[in-house]
Amino acid sequence: MADLERRLAALEAADRPVPGPQEGDFWALEGLREQLTGMGAATGGVLFTGAVRLPTGERYEWQHG
């Protein structure tokens, strides 16, 4: 059981690679535009999003839109 706990702790602590952004400066805008086009939202839309690591080591991520 101790070996399983050690392995699980190592997996949870491991930093996993995160896919990088698409090329270009406006990758977020281009992604939003694609989503809006797919939804037929001709009038547009707004999206606020972020991801940070807190001083406690936890990650905080949010999305409004």
Coordinates of C-alpha atoms in Angstrom, one line a residue:
M1 CA 0.0 0.0 0.0
A2 CA 2.9 2.4 0.8
D3 CA 4.3 1.9 -2.7
L4 CA 0.9 2.7 -4.3
E5 CA 0.6 5.8 -2.1
R6 CA 4.1 6.9 -3.1
R7 CA 3.4 6.4 -6.8
L8 CA 0.1 8.3 -6.6
A9 CA 1.8 11.2 -4.8
A10 CA 4.5 11.3 -7.5
L11 CA 1.8 11.4 -10.3
E12 CA -0.2 14.1 -8.5
A13 CA 3.0 16.2 -8.0
A14 CA 4.2 15.9 -11.6
D15 CA 4.0 18.9 -13.8
R16 CA 2.2 17.8 -17.0
P17 CA 3.0 19.6 -20.3
V18 CA 0.3 21.9 -21.3
P19 CA -0.4 22.3 -25.0
G20 CA 1.0 25.6 -26.2
P21 CA -1.0 28.4 -27.8
Q22 CA -1.6 28.4 -31.5
E23 CA 0.8 30.5 -33.6
G24 CA 0.2 34.2 -33.8
D25 CA -0.4 37.0 -31.3
F26 CA -4.2 36.7 -31.4
W27 CA -4.7 33.0 -30.8
A28 CA -7.3 33.6 -28.1
L29 CA -9.3 36.0 -30.4
E30 CA -9.0 33.6 -33.3
G31 CA -10.3 30.7 -31.2
L32 CA -13.2 32.8 -29.9
R33 CA -14.0 33.9 -33.5
E34 CA -14.1 30.2 -34.6
Q35 CA -16.4 29.4 -31.7
L36 CA -18.8 32.3 -32.5
T37 CA -18.9 31.3 -36.2
G38 CA -19.7 27.7 -35.3
M39 CA -22.5 28.9 -33.0
G40 CA -23.9 31.3 -35.7
A41 CA -23.3 34.3 -33.4
A42 CA -23.0 36.9 -36.1
T43 CA -23.2 39.8 -33.5
G44 CA -20.1 38.6 -31.7
G45 CA -19.2 37.8 -28.1
V46 CA -16.9 38.5 -25.2
L47 CA -14.7 36.1 -23.3
F48 CA -12.6 36.8 -20.1
T49 CA -10.4 33.9 -19.1
G50 CA -7.2 33.3 -17.1
A51 CA -5.0 30.8 -15.3
V52 CA -2.6 31.5 -12.5
R53 CA -0.6 29.6 -9.9
L54 CA -1.3 30.9 -6.4
P55 CA 1.4 31.4 -3.8
T56 CA 0.0 28.3 -2.1
G57 CA 0.9 26.2 -5.2
E58 CA -2.7 25.8 -6.2
R59 CA -3.9 26.7 -9.7
Y60 CA -6.8 29.0 -10.2
E61 CA -8.5 29.1 -13.6
W62 CA -11.6 31.0 -14.7
Q63 CA -13.7 31.8 -17.7
H64 CA -16.6 34.2 -18.1
G65 CA -18.3 34.6 -21.5

